[in-house]
Short mmCIF file of C-alpha atoms and ligand atoms in Angstrom, two decimals:
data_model
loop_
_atom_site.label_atom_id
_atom_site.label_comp_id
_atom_site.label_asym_id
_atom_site.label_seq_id
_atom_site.Cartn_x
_atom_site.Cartn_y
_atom_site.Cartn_z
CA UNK A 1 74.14 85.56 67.91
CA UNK A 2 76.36 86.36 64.70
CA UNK A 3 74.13 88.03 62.18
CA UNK A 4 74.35 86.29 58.75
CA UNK A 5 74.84 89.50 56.57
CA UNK A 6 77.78 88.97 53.75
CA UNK A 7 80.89 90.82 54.65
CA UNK A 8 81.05 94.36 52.73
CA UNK A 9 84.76 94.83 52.23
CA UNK A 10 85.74 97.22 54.37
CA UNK A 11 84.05 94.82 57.06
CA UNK A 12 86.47 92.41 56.83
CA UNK A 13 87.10 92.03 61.01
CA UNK A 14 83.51 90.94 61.55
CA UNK A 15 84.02 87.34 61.96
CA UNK A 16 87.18 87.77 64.21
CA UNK A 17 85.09 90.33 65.93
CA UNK A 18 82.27 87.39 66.31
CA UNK A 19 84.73 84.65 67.53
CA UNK A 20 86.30 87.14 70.29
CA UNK A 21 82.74 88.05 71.51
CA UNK A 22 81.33 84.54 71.98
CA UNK A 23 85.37 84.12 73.92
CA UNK A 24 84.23 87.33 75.92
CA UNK A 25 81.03 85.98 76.56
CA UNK A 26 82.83 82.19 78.28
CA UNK A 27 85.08 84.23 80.22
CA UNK A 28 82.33 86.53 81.10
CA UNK A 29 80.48 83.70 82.47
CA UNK A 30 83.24 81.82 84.25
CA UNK A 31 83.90 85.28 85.96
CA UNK A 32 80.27 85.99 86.93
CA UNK A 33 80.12 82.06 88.34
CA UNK A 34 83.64 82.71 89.93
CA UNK A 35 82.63 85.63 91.51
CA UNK A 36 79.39 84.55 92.68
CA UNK A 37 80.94 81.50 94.61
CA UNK A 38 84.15 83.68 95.78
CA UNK A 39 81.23 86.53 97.55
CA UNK A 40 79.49 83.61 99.06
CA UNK A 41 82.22 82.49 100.75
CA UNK A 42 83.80 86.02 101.58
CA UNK A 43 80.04 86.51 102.96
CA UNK A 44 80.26 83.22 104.90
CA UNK A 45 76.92 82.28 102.75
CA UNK A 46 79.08 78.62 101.74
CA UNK A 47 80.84 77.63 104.73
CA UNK A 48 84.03 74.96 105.28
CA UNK A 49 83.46 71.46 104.35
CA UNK A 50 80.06 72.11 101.93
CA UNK A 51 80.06 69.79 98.76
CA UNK A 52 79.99 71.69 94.99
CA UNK A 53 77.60 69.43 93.37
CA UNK A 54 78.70 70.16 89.89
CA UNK A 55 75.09 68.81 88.81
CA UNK A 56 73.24 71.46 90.75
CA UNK A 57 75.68 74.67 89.85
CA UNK A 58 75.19 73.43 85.76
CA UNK A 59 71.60 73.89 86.46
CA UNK A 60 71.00 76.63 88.39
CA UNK A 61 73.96 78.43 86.28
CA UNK A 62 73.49 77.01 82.93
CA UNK A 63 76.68 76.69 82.56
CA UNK A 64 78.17 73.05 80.91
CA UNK A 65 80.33 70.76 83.60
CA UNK A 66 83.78 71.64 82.11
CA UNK A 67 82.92 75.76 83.04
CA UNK A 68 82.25 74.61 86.23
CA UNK A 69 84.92 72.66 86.72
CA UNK A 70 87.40 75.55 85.20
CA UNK A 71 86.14 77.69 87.96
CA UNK A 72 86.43 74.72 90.94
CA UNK A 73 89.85 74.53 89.43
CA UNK A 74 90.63 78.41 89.87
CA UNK A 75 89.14 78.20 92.98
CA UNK A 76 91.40 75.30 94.11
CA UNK A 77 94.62 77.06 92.63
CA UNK A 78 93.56 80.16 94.91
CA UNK A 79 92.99 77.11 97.96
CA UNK A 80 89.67 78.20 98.53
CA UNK A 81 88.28 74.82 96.92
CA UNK A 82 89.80 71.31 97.18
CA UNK A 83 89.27 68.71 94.94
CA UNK A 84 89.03 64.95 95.93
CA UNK A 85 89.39 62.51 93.17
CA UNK A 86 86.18 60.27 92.78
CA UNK A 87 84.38 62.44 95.50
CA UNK A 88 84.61 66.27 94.09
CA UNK A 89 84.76 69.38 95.09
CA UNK A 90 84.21 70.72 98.52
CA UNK A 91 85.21 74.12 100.08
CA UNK A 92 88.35 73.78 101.78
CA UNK A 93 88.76 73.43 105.59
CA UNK A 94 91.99 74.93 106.65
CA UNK A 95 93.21 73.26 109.76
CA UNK A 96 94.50 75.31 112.75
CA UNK A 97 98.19 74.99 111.68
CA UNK A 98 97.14 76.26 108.47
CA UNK A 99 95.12 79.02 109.80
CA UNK A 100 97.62 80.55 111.99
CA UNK A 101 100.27 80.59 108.72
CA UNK A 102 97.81 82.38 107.31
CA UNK A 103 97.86 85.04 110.04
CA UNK A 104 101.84 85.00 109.70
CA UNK A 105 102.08 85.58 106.54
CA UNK A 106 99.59 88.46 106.79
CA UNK A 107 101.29 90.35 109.35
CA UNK A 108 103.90 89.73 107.21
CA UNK A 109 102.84 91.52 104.44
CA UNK A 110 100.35 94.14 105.46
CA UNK A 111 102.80 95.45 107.75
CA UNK A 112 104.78 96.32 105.12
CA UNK A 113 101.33 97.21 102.90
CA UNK A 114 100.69 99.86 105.81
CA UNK A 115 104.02 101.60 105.78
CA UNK A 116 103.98 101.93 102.09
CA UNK A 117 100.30 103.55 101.94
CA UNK A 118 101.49 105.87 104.87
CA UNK A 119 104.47 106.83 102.83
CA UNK A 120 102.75 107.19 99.72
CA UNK A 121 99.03 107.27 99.56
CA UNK A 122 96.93 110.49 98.05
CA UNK A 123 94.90 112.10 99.62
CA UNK A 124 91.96 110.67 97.12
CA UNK A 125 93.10 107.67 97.65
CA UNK A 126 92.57 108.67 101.64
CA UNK A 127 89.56 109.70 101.01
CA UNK A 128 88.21 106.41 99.09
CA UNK A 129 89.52 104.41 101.89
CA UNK A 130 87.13 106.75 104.03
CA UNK A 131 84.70 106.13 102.02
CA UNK A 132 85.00 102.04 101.82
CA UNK A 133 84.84 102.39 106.10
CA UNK A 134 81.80 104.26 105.74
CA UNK A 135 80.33 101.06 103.99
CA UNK A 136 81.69 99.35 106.49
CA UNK A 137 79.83 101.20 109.32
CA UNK A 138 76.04 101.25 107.35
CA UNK A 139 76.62 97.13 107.18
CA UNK A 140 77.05 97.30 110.79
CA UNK A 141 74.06 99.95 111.40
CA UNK A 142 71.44 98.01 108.95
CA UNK A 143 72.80 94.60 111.23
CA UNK A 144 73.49 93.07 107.71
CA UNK A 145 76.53 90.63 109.27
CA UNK A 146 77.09 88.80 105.94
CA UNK A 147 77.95 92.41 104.12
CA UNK A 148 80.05 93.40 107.66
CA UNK A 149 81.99 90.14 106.87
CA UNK A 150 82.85 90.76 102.88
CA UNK A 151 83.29 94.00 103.27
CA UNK A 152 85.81 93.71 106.28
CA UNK A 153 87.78 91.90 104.15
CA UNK A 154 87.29 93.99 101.28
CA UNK A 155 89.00 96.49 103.30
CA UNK A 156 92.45 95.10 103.63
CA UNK A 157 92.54 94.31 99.37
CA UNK A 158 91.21 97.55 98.83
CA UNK A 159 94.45 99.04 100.69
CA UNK A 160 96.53 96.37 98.56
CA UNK A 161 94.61 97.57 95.19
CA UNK A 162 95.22 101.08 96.38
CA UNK A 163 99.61 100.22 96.91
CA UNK A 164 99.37 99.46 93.10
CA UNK A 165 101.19 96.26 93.14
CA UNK A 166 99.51 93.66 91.23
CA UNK A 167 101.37 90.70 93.16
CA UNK A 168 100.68 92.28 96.34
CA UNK A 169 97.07 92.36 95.33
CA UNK A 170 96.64 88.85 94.69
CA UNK A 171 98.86 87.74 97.35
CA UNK A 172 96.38 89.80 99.79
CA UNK A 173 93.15 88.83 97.95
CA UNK A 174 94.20 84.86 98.54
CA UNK A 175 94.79 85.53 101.91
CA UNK A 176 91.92 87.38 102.92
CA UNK A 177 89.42 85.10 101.26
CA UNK A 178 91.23 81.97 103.39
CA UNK A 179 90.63 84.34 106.35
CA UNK A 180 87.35 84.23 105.63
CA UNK A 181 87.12 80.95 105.72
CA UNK A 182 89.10 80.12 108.92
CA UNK A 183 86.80 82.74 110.27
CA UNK A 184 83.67 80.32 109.36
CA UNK A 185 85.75 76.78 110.80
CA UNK A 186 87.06 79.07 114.33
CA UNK A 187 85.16 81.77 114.99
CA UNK A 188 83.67 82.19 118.71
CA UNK A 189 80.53 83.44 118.72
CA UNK A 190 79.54 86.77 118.40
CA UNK A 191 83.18 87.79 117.38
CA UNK A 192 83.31 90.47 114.99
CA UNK A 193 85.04 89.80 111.42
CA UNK A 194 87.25 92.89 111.84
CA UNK A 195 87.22 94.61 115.32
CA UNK A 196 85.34 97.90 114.70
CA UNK A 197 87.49 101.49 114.62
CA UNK A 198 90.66 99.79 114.31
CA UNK A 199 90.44 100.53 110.31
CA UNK A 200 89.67 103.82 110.98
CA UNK A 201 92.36 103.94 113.60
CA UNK A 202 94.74 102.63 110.62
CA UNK A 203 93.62 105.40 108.05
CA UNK A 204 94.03 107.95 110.33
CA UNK A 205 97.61 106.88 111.10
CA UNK A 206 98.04 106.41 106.69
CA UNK A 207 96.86 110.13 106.77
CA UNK A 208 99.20 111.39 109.38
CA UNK A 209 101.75 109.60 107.06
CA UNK A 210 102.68 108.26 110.86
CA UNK A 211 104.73 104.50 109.35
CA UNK A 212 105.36 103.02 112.47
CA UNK A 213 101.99 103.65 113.93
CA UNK A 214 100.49 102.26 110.51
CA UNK A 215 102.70 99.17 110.56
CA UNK A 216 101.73 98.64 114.62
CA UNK A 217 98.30 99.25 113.81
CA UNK A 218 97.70 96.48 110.96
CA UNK A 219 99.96 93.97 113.10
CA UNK A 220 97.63 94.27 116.04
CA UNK A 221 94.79 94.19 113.92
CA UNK A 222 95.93 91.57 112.41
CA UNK A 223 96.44 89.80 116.16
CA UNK A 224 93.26 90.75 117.29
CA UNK A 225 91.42 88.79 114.88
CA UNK A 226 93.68 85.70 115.17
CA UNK A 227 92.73 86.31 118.91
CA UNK A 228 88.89 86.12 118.36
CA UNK A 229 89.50 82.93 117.16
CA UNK A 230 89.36 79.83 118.64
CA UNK A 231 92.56 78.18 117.76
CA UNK A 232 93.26 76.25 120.68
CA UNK A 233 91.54 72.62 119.88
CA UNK A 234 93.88 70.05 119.97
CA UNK A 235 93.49 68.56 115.95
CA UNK A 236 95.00 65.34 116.51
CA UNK A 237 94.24 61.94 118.75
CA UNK A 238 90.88 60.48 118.88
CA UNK A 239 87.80 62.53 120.81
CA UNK A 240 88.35 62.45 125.00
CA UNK A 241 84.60 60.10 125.64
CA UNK A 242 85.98 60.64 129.04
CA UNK A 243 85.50 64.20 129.34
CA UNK A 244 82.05 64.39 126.82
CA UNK A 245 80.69 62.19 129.14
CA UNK A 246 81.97 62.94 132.47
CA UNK A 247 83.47 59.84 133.36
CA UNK A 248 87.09 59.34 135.12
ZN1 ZN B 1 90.40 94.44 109.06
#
């Protein structure tokens, strides 16, 4: 990649130049291979309990095992991935206890992400969210569920990228993507990823600069997804044979 030509003088950064752009390129790489992974699971394309052959992702990324394990490690630091020692890395399951935190802490903090857009938000910034919902809707129309799914959640970190606070952001990007993948592990059938209109519903309240409505709006939201799910299973004891097989 680095051309061999001497250094003129004035041309003295060239090398440092060099060494950054083969850094830019690893990190470029770990991102692309980070990313790729993260929209397959946003898009419900890797689901709960699926095995990360590190074998497989070197060859069909061309990437060396200690990039990919950098990125399971990211990935397990975000709680997306979990890694077993001697068996690997496997997309994380979170169980029902888990899940419903998740939901807590959500209403938690996209209540409060609401009211702040509805006290402060531009009207560009309005308009983009608009915009994002009209995505949203041509998903739905084309029947493409997997893009309905990432960009559902997409919605709720845009509005966190919009507030402008970077630990917000991150806090809501985590939790979204575990959504994602409680959605996957407890969905009912046929349930939608976010109910449709209710971001709308939400924008239209952010616009009116209407807080309580915004902060009612994003905790019901937030309930009526936890609702589609099926979180109900009892997790612990050993499987009722009695019941599966219709015996007293
Ligand atoms: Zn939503």
């Amino acid at each position: 990649m680095a051309t061999k030509r001497k250094p003129a003088p004035e041309d003295v950064s060239n090398g440092a130049e060099d060494i950054n752009t083969a850094a830019d390129a690893e990190q470029s790489l770990n991102e692309s291979i980070y990313r790729d992974l993260h929209t397959a699971i946003m898009e419900h394309r890797l689901l709960a309990g699926t095995k990360l052959v590190e074998e497989r992702l070197c060859e069909v990324t061309g990437a060396s095992r200690a990039r990919i394990r950098q990125v399971f490690a990211r990935l397990a630091h975000e709680k997306l991935v979990t890694l077993i020692p001697n068996r690997g890395a496997f997309i994380s399951s979170p169980t029902i206890e888990e899940a419903r935190q998740v939901f807590q802490a959500r209403r938690m903090v996209e209540r409060e992400l609401a009211a702040l857009l509805a006290a402060e938000a531009t009207p560009a910034q309005i308009r983009a969210m608009r915009n994002h919902i009209g995505q949203e809707d041509a998903a739905r129309a084309r029947g493409d569920r997997a893009a309905v799914i990432r960009l559902s959640g997409a919605f709720h970190i845009f509005l966190a990228e919009l507030a402008g606070n970077a630990i917000l952001e991150k806090l809501v990007r985590e939790m979204v993507s575990l959504t994602c993948l409680i959605i996957t592990l407890y969905d009912r059938p046929g349930a939608p990823a976010c109910p449709e209109h209710e971001h709308r519903d939400l924008v239209d309240a952010i616009e009116r600069r209407d807080t309580a409505r915004a902060e009612a709006l994003m905790v019901d939201h937030l309930r009526h997804i936890e609702g589609s799910l099926d979180l109900s299973v009892r997790e612990t004891g050993a499987p009722d044979f009695h019941s599966i097989f219709h015996r007293e």
